[in-house]
CSV table of C-alpha atoms in Angstrom, one decimal:
chain,number,residue,atom,x,y,z
A,1,UNK,CA,23.7,35.9,-25.4
A,2,UNK,CA,26.5,38.1,-24.1
A,3,UNK,CA,28.9,39.4,-26.6
A,4,UNK,CA,32.4,40.2,-25.6
A,5,UNK,CA,34.4,42.9,-27.5
A,6,UNK,CA,37.2,41.7,-29.6
A,7,UNK,CA,40.5,42.8,-28.2
A,8,UNK,CA,42.2,45.0,-30.8
A,9,UNK,CA,45.8,46.1,-30.2
A,10,UNK,CA,49.3,46.2,-31.5
A,11,UNK,CA,51.0,43.3,-33.2
A,12,UNK,CA,51.7,40.3,-31.0
A,13,UNK,CA,54.4,41.0,-28.5
A,14,UNK,CA,56.2,38.7,-26.0
A,15,UNK,CA,53.1,38.3,-23.8
A,16,UNK,CA,50.9,37.1,-26.7
A,17,UNK,CA,53.7,34.8,-27.9
A,18,UNK,CA,54.1,33.4,-24.5
A,19,UNK,CA,50.3,32.7,-24.3
A,20,UNK,CA,50.4,31.0,-27.7
A,21,UNK,CA,53.4,28.9,-26.5
A,22,UNK,CA,51.5,28.0,-23.4
A,23,UNK,CA,48.5,26.7,-25.4
A,24,UNK,CA,50.8,24.9,-27.8
A,25,UNK,CA,52.4,23.0,-25.0
A,26,UNK,CA,49.2,21.8,-23.5
A,27,UNK,CA,49.0,18.0,-23.6
A,28,UNK,CA,45.2,17.9,-23.3
A,29,UNK,CA,42.2,20.2,-23.4
A,30,UNK,CA,41.4,21.1,-19.8
A,31,UNK,CA,38.1,19.7,-18.5
A,32,UNK,CA,37.9,22.0,-15.5
A,33,UNK,CA,38.4,25.5,-14.5
A,34,UNK,CA,42.0,24.8,-13.5
A,35,UNK,CA,43.3,26.0,-16.8
A,36,UNK,CA,41.6,29.4,-16.5
A,37,UNK,CA,44.7,30.6,-14.7
A,38,UNK,CA,46.4,30.6,-18.1
A,39,UNK,CA,43.8,32.9,-19.7
A,40,UNK,CA,44.4,36.5,-20.4
A,41,UNK,CA,42.3,39.0,-18.4
A,42,UNK,CA,39.3,40.7,-20.0
A,43,UNK,CA,40.1,43.8,-22.0
A,44,UNK,CA,38.6,46.1,-19.2
A,45,UNK,CA,41.2,44.9,-16.7
A,46,UNK,CA,45.0,45.4,-16.7
A,47,UNK,CA,46.9,42.9,-18.7
A,48,UNK,CA,49.1,40.4,-17.0
A,49,UNK,CA,52.8,41.2,-16.8
A,50,UNK,CA,55.3,38.7,-18.2
A,51,UNK,CA,56.3,37.7,-14.6
A,52,UNK,CA,52.7,37.1,-13.5
A,53,UNK,CA,52.0,35.1,-16.6
A,54,UNK,CA,55.1,33.0,-15.9
A,55,UNK,CA,54.1,32.5,-12.3
A,56,UNK,CA,50.6,31.4,-13.4
A,57,UNK,CA,52.1,29.0,-15.8
A,58,UNK,CA,54.3,27.5,-13.1
A,59,UNK,CA,51.3,27.2,-10.8
A,60,UNK,CA,49.3,25.5,-13.5
A,61,UNK,CA,52.1,23.1,-14.3
A,62,UNK,CA,52.3,22.2,-10.6
A,63,UNK,CA,48.5,21.6,-10.5
A,64,UNK,CA,48.7,19.4,-13.6
A,65,UNK,CA,51.7,17.5,-12.1
A,66,UNK,CA,49.7,17.0,-8.9
A,67,UNK,CA,46.7,15.7,-10.8
A,68,UNK,CA,48.9,13.3,-12.7
A,69,UNK,CA,50.5,12.0,-9.5
A,70,UNK,CA,47.0,11.4,-8.1
A,71,UNK,CA,45.9,9.7,-11.3
A,72,UNK,CA,49.0,7.5,-11.2
A,73,UNK,CA,48.5,6.6,-7.6
A,74,UNK,CA,44.9,5.7,-8.2
A,75,UNK,CA,45.8,3.6,-11.2
A,76,UNK,CA,48.4,1.8,-9.2
A,77,UNK,CA,45.8,1.1,-6.4
A,78,UNK,CA,43.3,-0.2,-9.0
A,79,UNK,CA,46.0,-2.4,-10.5
A,80,UNK,CA,46.9,-3.8,-7.1
A,81,UNK,CA,43.2,-4.4,-6.3
A,82,UNK,CA,42.7,-6.1,-9.7
A,83,UNK,CA,45.7,-8.3,-9.2
A,84,UNK,CA,44.5,-9.3,-5.7
A,85,UNK,CA,41.0,-10.0,-7.2
A,86,UNK,CA,42.5,-12.2,-9.9
A,87,UNK,CA,44.6,-14.0,-7.2
A,88,UNK,CA,41.5,-14.6,-5.1
A,89,UNK,CA,39.5,-15.8,-8.1
A,90,UNK,CA,42.3,-18.2,-9.0
A,91,UNK,CA,42.5,-19.4,-5.4
A,92,UNK,CA,38.7,-20.0,-5.3
A,93,UNK,CA,38.8,-21.8,-8.6
A,94,UNK,CA,41.7,-24.1,-7.4
A,95,UNK,CA,39.9,-24.7,-4.1
A,96,UNK,CA,36.7,-25.5,-5.9
A,97,UNK,CA,38.4,-28.2,-7.9
A,98,UNK,CA,39.9,-29.8,-4.8
A,99,UNK,CA,36.6,-29.7,-3.0
A,100,UNK,CA,34.6,-31.2,-5.9
A,101,UNK,CA,37.2,-33.8,-7.0
A,102,UNK,CA,38.9,-34.8,-3.8
A,103,UNK,CA,37.1,-33.8,-0.7
A,104,UNK,CA,33.3,-34.2,-1.3
A,105,UNK,CA,33.4,-37.6,-3.0
A,106,UNK,CA,35.5,-38.9,0.0
A,107,UNK,CA,33.9,-36.7,2.8
A,108,UNK,CA,34.0,-39.1,5.7
A,109,UNK,CA,37.7,-39.9,5.4
A,110,UNK,CA,38.9,-36.5,4.2
A,111,UNK,CA,37.0,-34.0,6.3
A,112,UNK,CA,39.3,-34.2,9.3
A,113,UNK,CA,42.6,-34.4,7.5
A,114,UNK,CA,45.1,-31.6,8.0
A,115,UNK,CA,45.0,-30.6,4.4
A,116,UNK,CA,41.2,-30.2,4.3
A,117,UNK,CA,41.1,-28.4,7.6
A,118,UNK,CA,43.7,-25.8,6.4
A,119,UNK,CA,41.7,-25.4,3.1
A,120,UNK,CA,38.5,-25.1,5.1
A,121,UNK,CA,40.0,-22.3,7.3
A,122,UNK,CA,40.8,-20.2,4.2
A,123,UNK,CA,37.0,-20.1,3.4
A,124,UNK,CA,34.8,-22.3,1.3
A,125,UNK,CA,34.2,-21.5,-2.4
A,126,UNK,CA,30.6,-20.2,-2.7
A,127,UNK,CA,29.7,-23.0,-5.2
A,128,UNK,CA,30.4,-25.7,-2.6
A,129,UNK,CA,29.6,-23.8,0.6
A,130,UNK,CA,26.1,-25.0,1.0
A,131,UNK,CA,26.9,-28.7,0.4
A,132,UNK,CA,29.8,-28.6,2.8
A,133,UNK,CA,27.7,-26.9,5.5
A,134,UNK,CA,25.0,-29.4,5.1
A,135,UNK,CA,27.4,-32.4,5.4
A,136,UNK,CA,29.2,-30.8,8.4
A,137,UNK,CA,26.0,-30.0,10.3
A,138,UNK,CA,24.7,-33.4,9.6
A,139,UNK,CA,21.1,-34.8,10.0
A,140,UNK,CA,21.0,-36.5,13.3
A,141,UNK,CA,17.3,-35.7,13.4
A,142,UNK,CA,16.7,-37.8,10.3
A,143,UNK,CA,14.5,-35.2,8.7
A,144,UNK,CA,13.4,-35.9,5.2
A,145,UNK,CA,12.1,-33.5,2.5
A,146,UNK,CA,8.7,-35.2,2.9
A,147,UNK,CA,8.7,-34.4,6.6
A,148,UNK,CA,9.5,-30.8,5.7
A,149,UNK,CA,6.5,-30.7,3.4
A,150,UNK,CA,4.2,-32.0,6.1
A,151,UNK,CA,5.2,-29.3,8.6
A,152,UNK,CA,5.1,-26.7,5.9
A,153,UNK,CA,1.5,-27.7,5.1
A,154,UNK,CA,0.6,-27.4,8.7
A,155,UNK,CA,2.2,-24.0,8.9
A,156,UNK,CA,0.2,-22.8,5.9
A,157,UNK,CA,-3.0,-24.0,7.5
A,158,UNK,CA,-2.1,-22.2,10.7
A,159,UNK,CA,-1.4,-19.0,8.8
A,160,UNK,CA,-4.7,-19.3,6.9
A,161,UNK,CA,-6.8,-19.8,10.0
A,162,UNK,CA,-4.7,-17.6,12.4
A,163,UNK,CA,-6.7,-14.4,12.0
A,164,UNK,CA,-10.0,-16.3,12.6
A,165,UNK,CA,-8.9,-18.5,15.5
A,166,UNK,CA,-6.2,-16.5,17.4
A,167,UNK,CA,-8.7,-14.9,19.8
A,168,UNK,CA,-10.3,-18.2,20.6
A,169,UNK,CA,-7.0,-19.9,21.2
A,170,UNK,CA,-6.0,-17.1,23.5
A,171,UNK,CA,-9.0,-17.6,25.7
A,172,UNK,CA,-9.7,-21.4,25.4
A,173,UNK,CA,-6.1,-22.8,25.1
A,174,UNK,CA,-4.1,-20.3,27.1
A,175,UNK,CA,-2.6,-23.1,29.1
A,176,UNK,CA,-1.4,-25.0,26.0
A,177,UNK,CA,2.3,-24.8,25.3
A,178,UNK,CA,1.9,-26.0,21.8
A,179,UNK,CA,-0.7,-23.3,20.9
A,180,UNK,CA,1.4,-20.7,22.5
A,181,UNK,CA,4.5,-21.7,20.6
A,182,UNK,CA,2.8,-22.2,17.3
A,183,UNK,CA,1.1,-18.8,17.6
A,184,UNK,CA,4.6,-17.4,17.2
A,185,UNK,CA,4.0,-18.1,13.5
A,186,UNK,CA,2.6,-14.6,13.4
A,187,UNK,CA,5.8,-13.1,14.8
A,188,UNK,CA,7.7,-14.5,11.8
A,189,UNK,CA,5.9,-12.0,9.5
A,190,UNK,CA,7.1,-9.1,11.6
A,191,UNK,CA,10.7,-10.4,11.8
A,192,UNK,CA,11.3,-11.3,8.1
A,193,UNK,CA,11.0,-7.6,7.1
A,194,UNK,CA,14.0,-6.9,9.4
A,195,UNK,CA,16.2,-9.6,8.0
A,196,UNK,CA,19.1,-8.3,5.9
A,197,UNK,CA,17.0,-5.2,4.9
A,198,UNK,CA,19.8,-3.8,2.7
A,199,UNK,CA,19.6,-6.8,0.4
A,200,UNK,CA,15.9,-6.3,-0.4
A,201,UNK,CA,15.4,-10.0,-1.1
A,202,UNK,CA,13.7,-11.3,2.0
A,203,UNK,CA,11.2,-8.5,2.4
A,204,UNK,CA,7.6,-8.9,1.1
A,205,UNK,CA,7.7,-9.1,-2.7
A,206,UNK,CA,11.4,-10.1,-2.7
A,207,UNK,CA,12.6,-13.4,-4.4
A,208,UNK,CA,13.4,-15.1,-1.1
A,209,UNK,CA,10.5,-13.9,1.1
A,210,UNK,CA,8.3,-16.9,0.7
A,211,UNK,CA,11.2,-19.4,1.1
A,212,UNK,CA,12.2,-17.8,4.3
A,213,UNK,CA,8.7,-17.7,5.5
A,214,UNK,CA,8.2,-21.4,4.7
A,215,UNK,CA,11.4,-22.6,6.4
A,216,UNK,CA,10.6,-20.6,9.6
A,217,UNK,CA,7.0,-21.6,9.7
A,218,UNK,CA,7.7,-25.3,9.1
A,219,UNK,CA,10.3,-25.2,12.0
A,220,UNK,CA,7.9,-23.6,14.3
A,221,UNK,CA,5.4,-26.4,13.8
A,222,UNK,CA,8.2,-29.0,13.9
A,223,UNK,CA,9.5,-27.7,17.2
A,224,UNK,CA,6.5,-26.1,19.0
A,225,UNK,CA,8.4,-26.5,22.3
A,226,UNK,CA,10.9,-23.9,20.9
A,227,UNK,CA,8.7,-21.9,18.6
A,228,UNK,CA,10.0,-18.9,16.7
A,229,UNK,CA,12.6,-16.8,18.5
A,230,UNK,CA,13.8,-13.5,17.2
A,231,UNK,CA,17.1,-13.9,15.4
A,232,UNK,CA,16.2,-17.3,13.8
A,233,UNK,CA,15.3,-15.5,10.6
A,234,UNK,CA,19.0,-14.5,10.0
A,235,UNK,CA,20.2,-18.1,10.4
A,236,UNK,CA,17.5,-19.4,8.1
A,237,UNK,CA,18.2,-16.6,5.6
A,238,UNK,CA,21.9,-17.5,5.4
A,239,UNK,CA,21.1,-21.1,4.8
A,240,UNK,CA,18.5,-20.3,2.1
A,241,UNK,CA,21.2,-18.2,0.3
A,242,UNK,CA,23.3,-21.4,0.0
A,243,UNK,CA,20.9,-24.3,-0.1
A,244,UNK,CA,17.6,-25.4,-1.6
A,245,UNK,CA,14.5,-25.0,0.5
A,246,UNK,CA,14.2,-28.5,1.9
A,247,UNK,CA,17.9,-28.8,2.5
A,248,UNK,CA,17.9,-25.4,4.2
A,249,UNK,CA,15.2,-26.6,6.5
A,250,UNK,CA,17.0,-29.8,7.4
A,251,UNK,CA,20.3,-27.9,8.1
A,252,UNK,CA,18.3,-25.3,10.1
A,253,UNK,CA,16.6,-27.8,12.3
A,254,UNK,CA,19.7,-29.8,13.0
A,255,UNK,CA,21.8,-26.6,13.6
A,256,UNK,CA,19.3,-25.3,16.2
A,257,UNK,CA,19.4,-28.7,17.8
A,258,UNK,CA,23.1,-28.3,18.8
A,259,UNK,CA,23.5,-27.8,22.5
A,260,UNK,CA,24.7,-24.2,22.4
A,261,UNK,CA,22.0,-23.0,20.0
A,262,UNK,CA,19.3,-24.9,22.0
A,263,UNK,CA,20.5,-23.4,25.2
A,264,UNK,CA,20.3,-19.9,23.9
A,265,UNK,CA,17.0,-20.2,21.9
A,266,UNK,CA,15.3,-22.0,24.8
A,267,UNK,CA,16.8,-19.4,27.2
A,268,UNK,CA,18.3,-22.0,29.5
A,269,UNK,CA,19.8,-19.5,32.0
A,270,UNK,CA,21.9,-22.0,33.9
A,271,UNK,CA,23.5,-23.3,30.7
A,272,UNK,CA,23.9,-19.9,29.3
A,273,UNK,CA,25.8,-18.9,32.4
A,274,UNK,CA,28.2,-21.7,32.0
A,275,UNK,CA,28.9,-20.6,28.4
A,276,UNK,CA,29.5,-17.1,29.6
A,277,UNK,CA,31.8,-18.3,32.3
A,278,UNK,CA,33.8,-20.4,29.9
A,279,UNK,CA,34.0,-17.5,27.5
A,280,UNK,CA,35.4,-15.3,30.3
A,281,UNK,CA,38.1,-17.8,31.2
A,282,UNK,CA,39.5,-17.5,27.7
A,283,UNK,CA,38.8,-13.8,27.6
A,284,UNK,CA,41.0,-13.2,30.6
A,285,UNK,CA,43.7,-15.5,29.3
A,286,UNK,CA,43.9,-13.8,25.9
A,287,UNK,CA,43.1,-10.2,26.5
A,288,UNK,CA,43.8,-9.4,30.2
A,289,UNK,CA,43.9,-5.6,29.8
A,290,UNK,CA,40.5,-5.5,28.0
A,291,UNK,CA,39.1,-8.1,30.4
A,292,UNK,CA,40.0,-5.9,33.4
A,293,UNK,CA,38.5,-2.8,31.6
A,294,UNK,CA,35.3,-4.7,31.1
A,295,UNK,CA,35.2,-5.8,34.7
A,296,UNK,CA,35.8,-2.2,36.0
A,297,UNK,CA,32.9,-1.0,33.8
A,298,UNK,CA,30.7,-3.9,34.6
A,299,UNK,CA,30.3,-4.9,31.0
A,300,UNK,CA,29.2,-8.5,31.1
A,301,UNK,CA,29.2,-11.0,28.2
A,302,UNK,CA,25.4,-11.2,28.0
A,303,UNK,CA,25.3,-7.6,26.8
A,304,UNK,CA,27.0,-8.5,23.5
A,305,UNK,CA,27.4,-12.3,23.2
A,306,UNK,CA,23.7,-13.1,23.2
A,307,UNK,CA,23.0,-11.2,20.0
A,308,UNK,CA,26.1,-12.6,18.4
A,309,UNK,CA,25.3,-16.2,19.2
A,310,UNK,CA,21.6,-15.9,18.5
A,311,UNK,CA,22.3,-15.0,14.8
A,312,UNK,CA,25.6,-16.8,14.5
A,313,UNK,CA,27.1,-13.4,13.7
A,314,UNK,CA,25.1,-13.1,10.5
A,315,UNK,CA,23.4,-9.9,11.8
A,316,UNK,CA,26.5,-8.4,13.5
A,317,UNK,CA,29.1,-8.9,10.7
A,318,UNK,CA,29.1,-8.1,7.0
A,319,UNK,CA,27.5,-11.0,5.2
A,320,UNK,CA,30.7,-12.2,3.5
A,321,UNK,CA,32.6,-12.1,6.8
A,322,UNK,CA,29.8,-13.9,8.6
A,323,UNK,CA,29.9,-16.7,5.9
A,324,UNK,CA,33.6,-17.2,6.6
A,325,UNK,CA,32.8,-17.5,10.3
A,326,UNK,CA,30.1,-20.0,9.4
A,327,UNK,CA,32.6,-22.0,7.4
A,328,UNK,CA,34.8,-22.4,10.5
A,329,UNK,CA,31.8,-22.9,12.8
A,330,UNK,CA,30.8,-25.9,10.7
A,331,UNK,CA,34.3,-27.2,11.0
A,332,UNK,CA,35.0,-26.6,14.7
A,333,UNK,CA,31.6,-26.4,16.3
A,334,UNK,CA,30.6,-24.0,19.2
A,335,UNK,CA,34.2,-23.2,20.2
A,336,UNK,CA,34.4,-21.2,17.0
A,337,UNK,CA,31.6,-18.9,18.1
A,338,UNK,CA,33.3,-17.9,21.3
A,339,UNK,CA,36.7,-17.7,19.6
A,340,UNK,CA,35.2,-15.4,17.0
A,341,UNK,CA,33.9,-13.2,19.8
A,342,UNK,CA,37.3,-13.0,21.3
A,343,UNK,CA,38.7,-12.2,17.8
A,344,UNK,CA,36.3,-9.3,17.5
A,345,UNK,CA,37.4,-8.0,20.9
A,346,UNK,CA,41.0,-8.3,20.0
A,347,UNK,CA,40.5,-6.5,16.7
A,348,UNK,CA,38.9,-3.5,18.4
A,349,UNK,CA,40.8,-3.8,21.7
A,350,UNK,CA,42.5,-0.4,21.5
A,351,UNK,CA,39.2,1.4,20.6
A,352,UNK,CA,37.3,-0.3,23.4
A,353,UNK,CA,39.9,0.5,26.0
A,354,UNK,CA,39.2,4.2,25.4
A,355,UNK,CA,35.4,3.8,25.9
A,356,UNK,CA,33.1,3.8,28.9
A,357,UNK,CA,30.3,1.3,29.6
A,358,UNK,CA,27.6,2.9,27.4
A,359,UNK,CA,29.9,3.5,24.4
A,360,UNK,CA,31.4,0.0,24.6
A,361,UNK,CA,27.9,-1.6,24.7
A,362,UNK,CA,26.8,0.5,21.8
A,363,UNK,CA,29.9,-0.3,19.8
A,364,UNK,CA,29.7,-4.1,20.3
A,365,UNK,CA,26.0,-4.2,19.4
A,366,UNK,CA,26.6,-2.3,16.2
A,367,UNK,CA,30.0,-3.3,14.8
A,368,UNK,CA,31.7,-1.3,12.0
A,369,UNK,CA,30.3,-2.2,8.5
A,370,UNK,CA,33.8,-2.0,6.9
A,371,UNK,CA,35.2,-5.0,8.9
A,372,UNK,CA,37.5,-7.0,6.6
A,373,UNK,CA,37.6,-10.8,6.9
A,374,UNK,CA,41.3,-11.0,6.7
A,375,UNK,CA,41.7,-8.6,9.6
A,376,UNK,CA,39.2,-10.5,11.8
A,377,UNK,CA,40.7,-13.9,11.0
A,378,UNK,CA,44.1,-12.7,11.8
A,379,UNK,CA,42.8,-11.8,15.3
A,380,UNK,CA,40.9,-15.1,15.6
A,381,UNK,CA,44.2,-16.9,14.7
A,382,UNK,CA,46.0,-15.0,17.4
A,383,UNK,CA,43.4,-16.1,19.9
A,384,UNK,CA,44.5,-19.3,21.8
A,385,UNK,CA,41.7,-21.4,23.1
A,386,UNK,CA,43.9,-22.9,25.8
A,387,UNK,CA,43.7,-22.2,29.5
A,388,UNK,CA,46.0,-24.0,32.0
A,389,UNK,CA,46.5,-26.6,29.3
A,390,UNK,CA,42.8,-27.1,29.0
A,391,UNK,CA,40.9,-26.7,25.8
A,392,UNK,CA,37.5,-25.1,25.4
A,393,UNK,CA,35.7,-28.5,25.7
A,394,UNK,CA,37.6,-29.4,28.9
A,395,UNK,CA,36.9,-26.0,30.5
A,396,UNK,CA,33.2,-26.1,29.6
A,397,UNK,CA,32.9,-29.7,30.9
A,398,UNK,CA,34.5,-28.8,34.2
A,399,UNK,CA,31.9,-26.0,34.5
A,400,UNK,CA,29.1,-28.4,33.7
A,401,UNK,CA,30.2,-30.8,36.5
A,402,UNK,CA,30.9,-28.2,39.2
A,403,UNK,CA,30.8,-24.7,37.9
A,404,UNK,CA,28.5,-22.9,40.3
A,405,UNK,CA,31.3,-21.2,42.2
A,406,UNK,CA,33.2,-20.2,39.1
A,407,UNK,CA,30.0,-19.0,37.4
A,408,UNK,CA,29.1,-16.9,40.4
A,409,UNK,CA,32.5,-15.3,40.3
A,410,UNK,CA,32.3,-14.6,36.5
A,411,UNK,CA,28.9,-13.8,35.2
A,412,UNK,CA,25.6,-12.5,36.3
A,413,UNK,CA,22.3,-13.9,35.2
A,414,UNK,CA,21.5,-13.2,31.5
A,415,UNK,CA,19.5,-10.0,31.1
A,416,UNK,CA,16.1,-10.5,29.7
């Protein structure tokens, strides 16, 4: 170890007394090198003058004061965050009581009341979210848990024999739509690994891997005319996080049977064009500057909307924000999906106005990870789904009846 010589000198003078006073007045033992400024120099260097020592003390005091100010500011920030958290928890607890005691037992007569719709807009408590989604989506297909088990068994049989029969099916049954669609069972394995990878729960070995595999496989056998389409795994995953396996399958099948989802997953170009045209009517109405900027740069809705709609925003938005969007989607239907898209464009309008085609396309296909639900929903609230006194449904219906001219003027064919 290094040994430093002991400084021997005359009796303590003003400088030594000042140093002692400095140390005596310290409120805490310094935990960093900040306090080294108060130390005397080694014996082989000239000693500090009284003026220099006083200046160093002043600098140290300023550093300590600055640190205290930062500490106080951070403490106040944490206090505000904690207060907000407690407020949110109280709000969720109160909402949960209302949903469990008042709304769910009287679902049919309560669901469309103003009180419930306002409560719904604020976000569903996680403990009731799955049940509300299930009720709101409905079961028009009359699927039972037993039917799910039948198609799940069929999917398992297909997986078991796929490696042995795939080559034969390709040569002997190449003209069969059912074989072609059900062969997409193998694609599920590839896509599951890319589903919410940051959560590490749907990948092989994760707690929800087999559940997701089962729901998607059963659906592929239930709807061989649709088969598995990339993006479905995100929708099924969100449902699995909120519902039991059979209930998730029932909600999944009924959700994908809705007109908008079926149009996109079956790649019905004509119908997709009508959705894009209706979207652009409200885009121009709400955000004319950005709409013109997109027009000038030839950025068409298919470049960003398809990915958003395919996964119901569950891939594009933070999961908690996506669940809030799902809450309102279950309340308002397909209009919510396009209103949310306009809300995103409104939220990032000023950023997008500074970008060219490539950067806008990249930005919209990879939205910021730090998007806050409150900010997005403020923009969604500010988006009016009204054009020439016509609501979304009326505009879309008009396009369905005679929309060829309007479609031609608004949107190109979806890019494959």
